[in-house]
């Protein structure tokens, strides 16, 4: 169904998303400190179907990167130079008709080592200027406070989020944003994909596997500190700006049982509980769920609680549930019987009923409708899709166009399912497609894995003019927004 009267609420927040660590550049500029994202390197020999070795950051790689001044080898240090192109980029998003613009404020641009008592004013001034551009076009800013960008000094000095002291440092960072930007921002997200603390630990919590002999314990203790920090800043946000809303966010790993065998169904139940619901149960229901007692016992995890933690989690829960959705996976009691494929943040098992992207991510629009119903039935809070899109190798044709019909097809099918979910009764408040422009890939640091409505002339080695060009999907999305989701037709 591509043409219909709009099902979407009249104030539906259509937009797109980016992250500071994948777009800004401005590395070392105006006081910005080194972030964990600056350790991510591009590897031309990367195996797109097996990113595990690329995700494993070692102490050796960290130490080498910290002393390496090169920027091209570390693509997130230059991003797409949003730091100098933000006015043009925001104007292009406004031309598409965006109602909301999702971006993150890099912690190390405001507190370079994370430990300072006062913020870097030049960093605040940059985000003042970004907000001014967003406001100029009547868009709502949606600000992610932590998007895999913690100062690397917190890793070397505190072992990342395993140290409870980081709660106080993060709260200082967030309070600085709330007081400085005050009423200019209504929608906030505490942690991008907080469940990445289990699947991509270094960039999410700063835990380094070869630095600990209790890796799983440290993963969950670090996430516990993030839960407490999220509750604390939610409390402070509501005190500072009662109209503002704090979202929690997960990477939604939607998964199906490989067969109707009860063993596969139980595996799906556990995967769903441990990989998804644990995080949103704590941040929306306000308490650790009972099923985690079994998991912690079976994995020798003993969370260290401080006085007041339980009350904080119970009292200051998230106002809405944000999530990223790219693909779906399979759960099997006998995973070795199925072929593997790659997926966001971790590997998955192949679903014979689904096509995959060139990076192996399984494309499942109906899985989005299932996910929306599943999450809304469980939590009855507003839902916000803050990442959805397809990474692909886009090419500029001789006539200077970029015919990304596969991206239009992907988005059209997913938006159709969003429409169905709304008819199913789901309260969906917004959609920020990943990503507004082509940016440096989070998992692989490639530029060639392109997601944007806007093509950016830069290759995997950081060469290019950085010129911005409108893809076919730019014009398509412009029409989708103008019709409030009623007209999804290709031409
Ligand atoms: C999510 C991140 C985003 C985005 C997305 C796509 O985990 O929140 O930053 O990058 O993944 O992943 P990738 O860029 O690795 O294709």
PDB file of N, CA and C in Angstrom, residues 4 55 61 63 66 88 90 117 121 175 191 199 205-206 224 253 310 314 323 365 369-370 395 438:
ATOM      1  N   UNK A   4      -2.093   6.428   0.541  1.00  0.00           N
ATOM      2  CA  UNK A   4      -3.324   6.304   1.342  1.00  0.00           C
ATOM      3  C   UNK A   4      -3.480   7.593   2.148  1.00  0.00           C
ATOM      4  N   UNK A  55      35.630  -5.872  15.958  1.00  0.00           N
ATOM      5  CA  UNK A  55      34.984  -5.289  17.147  1.00  0.00           C
ATOM      6  C   UNK A  55      35.855  -5.464  18.389  1.00  0.00           C
ATOM      7  N   UNK A  61      45.919  -2.074  20.778  1.00  0.00           N
ATOM      8  CA  UNK A  61      45.360  -1.189  19.739  1.00  0.00           C
ATOM      9  C   UNK A  61      45.064   0.195  20.342  1.00  0.00           C
ATOM     10  N   UNK A  63      46.578   1.668  22.932  1.00  0.00           N
ATOM     11  CA  UNK A  63      47.830   2.404  23.182  1.00  0.00           C
ATOM     12  C   UNK A  63      48.446   2.902  21.876  1.00  0.00           C
ATOM     13  N   UNK A  66      46.359   5.932  20.705  1.00  0.00           N
ATOM     14  CA  UNK A  66      46.512   7.138  21.538  1.00  0.00           C
ATOM     15  C   UNK A  66      47.774   7.902  21.145  1.00  0.00           C
ATOM     16  N   UNK A  88      25.287  23.756   6.199  1.00  0.00           N
ATOM     17  CA  UNK A  88      24.841  23.185   4.912  1.00  0.00           C
ATOM     18  C   UNK A  88      24.047  21.897   5.154  1.00  0.00           C
ATOM     19  N   UNK A  90      22.440  20.797   7.872  1.00  0.00           N
ATOM     20  CA  UNK A  90      21.135  21.016   8.526  1.00  0.00           C
ATOM     21  C   UNK A  90      20.157  21.644   7.538  1.00  0.00           C
ATOM     22  N   UNK A 117      36.294  19.974  36.206  1.00  0.00           N
ATOM     23  CA  UNK A 117      35.203  20.501  37.039  1.00  0.00           C
ATOM     24  C   UNK A 117      34.348  21.488  36.252  1.00  0.00           C
ATOM     25  N   UNK A 121      34.091  25.823  27.149  1.00  0.00           N
ATOM     26  CA  UNK A 121      33.113  26.766  26.595  1.00  0.00           C
ATOM     27  C   UNK A 121      33.049  26.720  25.070  1.00  0.00           C
ATOM     28  N   UNK A 175      24.162  17.414  33.335  1.00  0.00           N
ATOM     29  CA  UNK A 175      23.607  18.614  33.986  1.00  0.00           C
ATOM     30  C   UNK A 175      24.085  19.886  33.284  1.00  0.00           C
ATOM     31  N   UNK A 191      21.567   7.089  26.805  1.00  0.00           N
ATOM     32  CA  UNK A 191      22.648   6.278  26.213  1.00  0.00           C
ATOM     33  C   UNK A 191      22.182   5.680  24.898  1.00  0.00           C
ATOM     34  N   UNK A 199      27.619  -6.048  23.977  1.00  0.00           N
ATOM     35  CA  UNK A 199      28.011  -6.592  22.668  1.00  0.00           C
ATOM     36  C   UNK A 199      29.130  -5.817  22.002  1.00  0.00           C
ATOM     37  N   UNK A 205      30.996   1.172  27.016  1.00  0.00           N
ATOM     38  CA  UNK A 205      31.270   1.373  28.450  1.00  0.00           C
ATOM     39  C   UNK A 205      32.760   1.522  28.755  1.00  0.00           C
ATOM     40  N   UNK A 206      33.618   1.328  27.735  1.00  0.00           N
ATOM     41  CA  UNK A 206      35.059   1.456  27.974  1.00  0.00           C
ATOM     42  C   UNK A 206      35.675   0.237  28.621  1.00  0.00           C
ATOM     43  N   UNK A 224      25.185  -1.444  34.933  1.00  0.00           N
ATOM     44  CA  UNK A 224      24.441  -1.038  36.145  1.00  0.00           C
ATOM     45  C   UNK A 224      24.732   0.425  36.471  1.00  0.00           C
ATOM     46  N   UNK A 253      17.208  -6.175  19.075  1.00  0.00           N
ATOM     47  CA  UNK A 253      17.591  -7.428  18.415  1.00  0.00           C
ATOM     48  C   UNK A 253      16.359  -8.319  18.316  1.00  0.00           C
ATOM     49  N   UNK A 310      18.381   1.228  44.172  1.00  0.00           N
ATOM     50  CA  UNK A 310      17.076   0.635  43.854  1.00  0.00           C
ATOM     51  C   UNK A 310      15.986   1.704  43.787  1.00  0.00           C
ATOM     52  N   UNK A 314      13.745   2.925  40.519  1.00  0.00           N
ATOM     53  CA  UNK A 314      12.282   2.789  40.584  1.00  0.00           C
ATOM     54  C   UNK A 314      11.574   4.127  40.371  1.00  0.00           C
ATOM     55  N   UNK A 323      14.480   3.173  20.046  1.00  0.00           N
ATOM     56  CA  UNK A 323      15.251   1.995  19.676  1.00  0.00           C
ATOM     57  C   UNK A 323      15.722   2.089  18.236  1.00  0.00           C
ATOM     58  N   UNK A 365      11.038  -6.001   7.159  1.00  0.00           N
ATOM     59  CA  UNK A 365      10.083  -4.926   7.467  1.00  0.00           C
ATOM     60  C   UNK A 365       8.953  -5.378   8.402  1.00  0.00           C
ATOM     61  N   UNK A 369       6.965  -4.239  12.468  1.00  0.00           N
ATOM     62  CA  UNK A 369       5.589  -4.204  12.997  1.00  0.00           C
ATOM     63  C   UNK A 369       5.478  -5.094  14.233  1.00  0.00           C
ATOM     64  N   UNK A 370       6.072  -6.267  14.156  1.00  0.00           N
ATOM     65  CA  UNK A 370       6.076  -7.201  15.300  1.00  0.00           C
ATOM     66  C   UNK A 370       6.769  -6.545  16.495  1.00  0.00           C
ATOM     67  N   UNK A 395      26.552   4.591  -5.715  1.00  0.00           N
ATOM     68  CA  UNK A 395      27.452   5.127  -6.743  1.00  0.00           C
ATOM     69  C   UNK A 395      26.845   6.353  -7.406  1.00  0.00           C
ATOM     70  N   UNK A 438      25.488  10.375   4.434  1.00  0.00           N
ATOM     71  CA  UNK A 438      26.508   9.321   4.490  1.00  0.00           C
ATOM     72  C   UNK A 438      27.512   9.697   5.570  1.00  0.00           C
TER      73      UNK A 438
END
